[in-house]
PDB file of C-alpha atoms in Angstrom:
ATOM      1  CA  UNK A  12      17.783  12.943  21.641  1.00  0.00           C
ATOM      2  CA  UNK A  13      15.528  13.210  24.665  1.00  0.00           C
ATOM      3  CA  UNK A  14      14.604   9.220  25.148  1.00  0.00           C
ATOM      4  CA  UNK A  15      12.237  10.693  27.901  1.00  0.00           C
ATOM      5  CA  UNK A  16       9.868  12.465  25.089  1.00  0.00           C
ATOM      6  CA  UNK A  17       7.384  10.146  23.021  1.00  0.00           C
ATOM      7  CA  UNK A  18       6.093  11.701  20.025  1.00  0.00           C
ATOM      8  CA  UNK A  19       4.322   8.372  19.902  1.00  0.00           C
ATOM      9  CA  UNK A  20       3.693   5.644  16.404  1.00  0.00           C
ATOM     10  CA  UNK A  21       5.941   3.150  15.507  1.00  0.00           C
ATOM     11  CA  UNK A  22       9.658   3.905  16.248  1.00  0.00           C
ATOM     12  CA  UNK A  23      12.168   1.358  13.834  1.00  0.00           C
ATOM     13  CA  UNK A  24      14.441  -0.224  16.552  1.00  0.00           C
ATOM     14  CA  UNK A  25      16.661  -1.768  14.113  1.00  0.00           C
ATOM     15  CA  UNK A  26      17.461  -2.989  10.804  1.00  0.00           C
ATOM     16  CA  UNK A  27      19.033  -4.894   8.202  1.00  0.00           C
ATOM     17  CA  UNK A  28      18.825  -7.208   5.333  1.00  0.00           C
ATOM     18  CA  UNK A  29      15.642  -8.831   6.801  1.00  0.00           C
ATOM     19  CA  UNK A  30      14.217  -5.296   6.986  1.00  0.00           C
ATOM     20  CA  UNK A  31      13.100  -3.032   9.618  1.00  0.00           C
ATOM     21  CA  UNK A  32      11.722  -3.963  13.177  1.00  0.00           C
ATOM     22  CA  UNK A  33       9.928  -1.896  14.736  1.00  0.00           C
ATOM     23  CA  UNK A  34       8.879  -1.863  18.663  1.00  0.00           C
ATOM     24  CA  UNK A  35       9.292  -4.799  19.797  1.00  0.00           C
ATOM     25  CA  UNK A  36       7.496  -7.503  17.513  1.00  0.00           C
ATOM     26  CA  UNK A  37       7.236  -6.162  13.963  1.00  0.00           C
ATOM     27  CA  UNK A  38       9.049  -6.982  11.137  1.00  0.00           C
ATOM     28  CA  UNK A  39       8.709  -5.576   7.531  1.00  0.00           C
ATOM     29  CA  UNK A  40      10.988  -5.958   4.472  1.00  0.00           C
ATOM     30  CA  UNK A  41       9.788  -2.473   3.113  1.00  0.00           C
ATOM     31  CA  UNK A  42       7.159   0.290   5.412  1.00  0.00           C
ATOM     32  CA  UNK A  43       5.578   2.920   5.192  1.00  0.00           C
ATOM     33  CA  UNK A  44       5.194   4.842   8.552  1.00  0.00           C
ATOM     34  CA  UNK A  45       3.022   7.460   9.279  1.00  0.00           C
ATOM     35  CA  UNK A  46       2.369   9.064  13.012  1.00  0.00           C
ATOM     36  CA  UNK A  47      -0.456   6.565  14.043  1.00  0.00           C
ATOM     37  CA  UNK A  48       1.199   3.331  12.261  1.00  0.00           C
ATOM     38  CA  UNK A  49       3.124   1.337  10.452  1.00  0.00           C
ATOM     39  CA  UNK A  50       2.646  -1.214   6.789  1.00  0.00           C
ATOM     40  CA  UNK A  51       3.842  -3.299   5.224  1.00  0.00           C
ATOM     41  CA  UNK A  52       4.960  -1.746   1.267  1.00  0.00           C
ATOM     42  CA  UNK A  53       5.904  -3.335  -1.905  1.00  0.00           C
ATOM     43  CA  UNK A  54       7.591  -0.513  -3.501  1.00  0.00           C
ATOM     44  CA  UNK A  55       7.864  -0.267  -6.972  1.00  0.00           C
ATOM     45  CA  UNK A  56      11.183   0.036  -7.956  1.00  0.00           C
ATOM     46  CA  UNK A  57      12.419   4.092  -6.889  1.00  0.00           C
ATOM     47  CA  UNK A  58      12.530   5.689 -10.316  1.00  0.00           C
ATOM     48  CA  UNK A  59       8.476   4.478 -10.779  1.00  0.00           C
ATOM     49  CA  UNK A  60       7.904   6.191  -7.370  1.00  0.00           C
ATOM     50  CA  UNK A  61       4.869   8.294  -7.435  1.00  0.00           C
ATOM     51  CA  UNK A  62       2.106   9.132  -5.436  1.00  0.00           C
ATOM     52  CA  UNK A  63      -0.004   6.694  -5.847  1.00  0.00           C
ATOM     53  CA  UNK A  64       2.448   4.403  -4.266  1.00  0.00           C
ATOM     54  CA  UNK A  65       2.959   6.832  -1.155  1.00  0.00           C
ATOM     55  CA  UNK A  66      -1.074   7.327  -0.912  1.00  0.00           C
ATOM     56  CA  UNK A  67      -1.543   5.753   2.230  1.00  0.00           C
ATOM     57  CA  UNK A  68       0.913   8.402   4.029  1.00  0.00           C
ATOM     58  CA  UNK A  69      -0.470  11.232   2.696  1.00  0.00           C
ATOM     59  CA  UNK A  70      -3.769  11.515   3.669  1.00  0.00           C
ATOM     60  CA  UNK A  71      -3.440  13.676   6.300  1.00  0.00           C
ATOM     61  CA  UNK A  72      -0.803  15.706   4.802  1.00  0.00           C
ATOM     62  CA  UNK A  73       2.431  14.936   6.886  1.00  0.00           C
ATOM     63  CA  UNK A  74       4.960  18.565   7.105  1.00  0.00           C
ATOM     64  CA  UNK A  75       7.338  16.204   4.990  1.00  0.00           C
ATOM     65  CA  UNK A  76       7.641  12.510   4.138  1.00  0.00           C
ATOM     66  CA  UNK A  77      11.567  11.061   4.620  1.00  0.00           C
ATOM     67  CA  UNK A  78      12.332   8.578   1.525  1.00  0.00           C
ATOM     68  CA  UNK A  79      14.511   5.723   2.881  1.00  0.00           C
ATOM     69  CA  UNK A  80      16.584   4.548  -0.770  1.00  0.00           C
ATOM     70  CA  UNK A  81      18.192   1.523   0.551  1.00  0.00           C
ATOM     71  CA  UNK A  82      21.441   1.097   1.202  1.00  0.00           C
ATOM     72  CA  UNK A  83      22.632   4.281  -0.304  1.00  0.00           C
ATOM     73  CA  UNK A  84      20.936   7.465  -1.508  1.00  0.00           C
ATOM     74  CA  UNK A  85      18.916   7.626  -4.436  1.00  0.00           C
ATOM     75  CA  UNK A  86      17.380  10.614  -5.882  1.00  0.00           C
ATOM     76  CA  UNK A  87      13.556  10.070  -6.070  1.00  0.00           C
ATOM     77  CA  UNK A  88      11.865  11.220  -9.968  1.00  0.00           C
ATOM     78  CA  UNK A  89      11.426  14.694  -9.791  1.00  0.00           C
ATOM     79  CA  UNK A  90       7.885  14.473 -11.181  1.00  0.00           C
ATOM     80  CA  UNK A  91       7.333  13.032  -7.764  1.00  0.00           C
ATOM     81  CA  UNK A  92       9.359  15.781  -5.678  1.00  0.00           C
ATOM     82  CA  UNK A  93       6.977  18.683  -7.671  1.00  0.00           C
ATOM     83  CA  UNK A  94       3.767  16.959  -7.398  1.00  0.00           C
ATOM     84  CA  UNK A  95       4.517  16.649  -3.303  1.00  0.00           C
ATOM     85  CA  UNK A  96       5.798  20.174  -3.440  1.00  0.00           C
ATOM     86  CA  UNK A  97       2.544  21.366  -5.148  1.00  0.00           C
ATOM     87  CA  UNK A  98       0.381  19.784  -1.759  1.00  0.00           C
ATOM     88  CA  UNK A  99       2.861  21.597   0.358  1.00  0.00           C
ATOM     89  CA  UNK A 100       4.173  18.458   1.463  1.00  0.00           C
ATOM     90  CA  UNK A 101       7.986  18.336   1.337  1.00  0.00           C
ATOM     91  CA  UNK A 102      10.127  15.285   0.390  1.00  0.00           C
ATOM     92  CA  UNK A 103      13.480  14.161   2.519  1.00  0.00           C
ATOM     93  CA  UNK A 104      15.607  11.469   0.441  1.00  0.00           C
ATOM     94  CA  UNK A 105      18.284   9.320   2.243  1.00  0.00           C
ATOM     95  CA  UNK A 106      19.720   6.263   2.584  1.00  0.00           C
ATOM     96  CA  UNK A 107      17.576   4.124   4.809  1.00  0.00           C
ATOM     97  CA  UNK A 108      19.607   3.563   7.502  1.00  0.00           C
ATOM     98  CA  UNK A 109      19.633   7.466   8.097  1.00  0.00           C
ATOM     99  CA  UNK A 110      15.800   7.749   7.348  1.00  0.00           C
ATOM    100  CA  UNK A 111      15.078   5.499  10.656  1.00  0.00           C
ATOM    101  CA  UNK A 112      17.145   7.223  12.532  1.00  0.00           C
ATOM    102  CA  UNK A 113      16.080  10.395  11.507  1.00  0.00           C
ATOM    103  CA  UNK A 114      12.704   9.111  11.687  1.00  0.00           C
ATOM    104  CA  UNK A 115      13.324   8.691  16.028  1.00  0.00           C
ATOM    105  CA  UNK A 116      14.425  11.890  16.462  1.00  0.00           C
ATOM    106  CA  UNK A 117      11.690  13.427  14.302  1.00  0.00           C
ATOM    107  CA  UNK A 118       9.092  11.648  16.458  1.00  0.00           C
ATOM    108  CA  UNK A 119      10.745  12.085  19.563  1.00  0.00           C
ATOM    109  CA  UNK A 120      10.022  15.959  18.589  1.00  0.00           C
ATOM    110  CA  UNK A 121       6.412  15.582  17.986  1.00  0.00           C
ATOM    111  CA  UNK A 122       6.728  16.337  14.208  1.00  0.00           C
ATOM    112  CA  UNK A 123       4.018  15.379  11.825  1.00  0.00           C
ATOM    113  CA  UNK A 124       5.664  13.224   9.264  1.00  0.00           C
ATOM    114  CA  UNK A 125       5.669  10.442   7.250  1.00  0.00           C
ATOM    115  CA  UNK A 126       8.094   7.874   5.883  1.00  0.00           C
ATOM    116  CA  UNK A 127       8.569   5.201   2.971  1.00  0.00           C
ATOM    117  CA  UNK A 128      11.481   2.814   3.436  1.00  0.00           C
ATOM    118  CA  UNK A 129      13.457   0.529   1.058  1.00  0.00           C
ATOM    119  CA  UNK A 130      14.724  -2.441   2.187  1.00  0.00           C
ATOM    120  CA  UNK A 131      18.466  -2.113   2.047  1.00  0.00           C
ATOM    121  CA  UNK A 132      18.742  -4.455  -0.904  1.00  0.00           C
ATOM    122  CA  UNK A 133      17.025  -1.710  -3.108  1.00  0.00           C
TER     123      UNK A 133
END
């Protein structure tokens, strides 16, 4: 990864059971992140995910939104992965420690997308 390129929004410097900090101040238990910012979420559990509970990241239409699961990978409903699918929007599942990282270099790269992460305790 080029650290010299800023695709700019909130980059997740670490995590862990307390959740995810990102830059230098912000703490969340569970966030969604689009390219302008980052919020707290209450997630409902991940087989209830729908799109009403990603709403705030999808408006505008990101090229994909990454799904962090927790601490391992869960598939997301399918109902969910279809209805995204049908806006053109794509869906990325992962565990979330690989979702913030994959979230950096995706940034770093200027790409338009969006993320919801789980806490790790999912």
């Amino acid at each position: 990864m080029d650290r010299a390129r800023d695709g700019g929004g909130p980059i997740v410097r670490a995590l862990g059971p307390g959740g995810f900090r990102l830059d230098d101040t912000t703490v969340l238990a569970a966030a969604l992140l689009t390219v302008n910012e980052a919020r707290a979420w209450n997630p409902p559990p991940l087989p209830e995910l729908d799109e009403a509970a990603l709403a705030a990241i999808l408006d505008p239409a990101p090229e994909f939104v990454l799904v962090g699961t927790g601490d391992t990978l869960v598939r997301p409903p399918r109902v969910l992965v279809e209805a995204l699918e049908a806006r053109g929007i794509g869906l990325e599942p992962m565990d979330s420690r690989a979702a913030a990282r994959a979230w950096g270099v995706l940034r770093s790269e200027g790409r338009q997308i969006a993320a919801a992460l789980y806490p790790l305790d999912a």
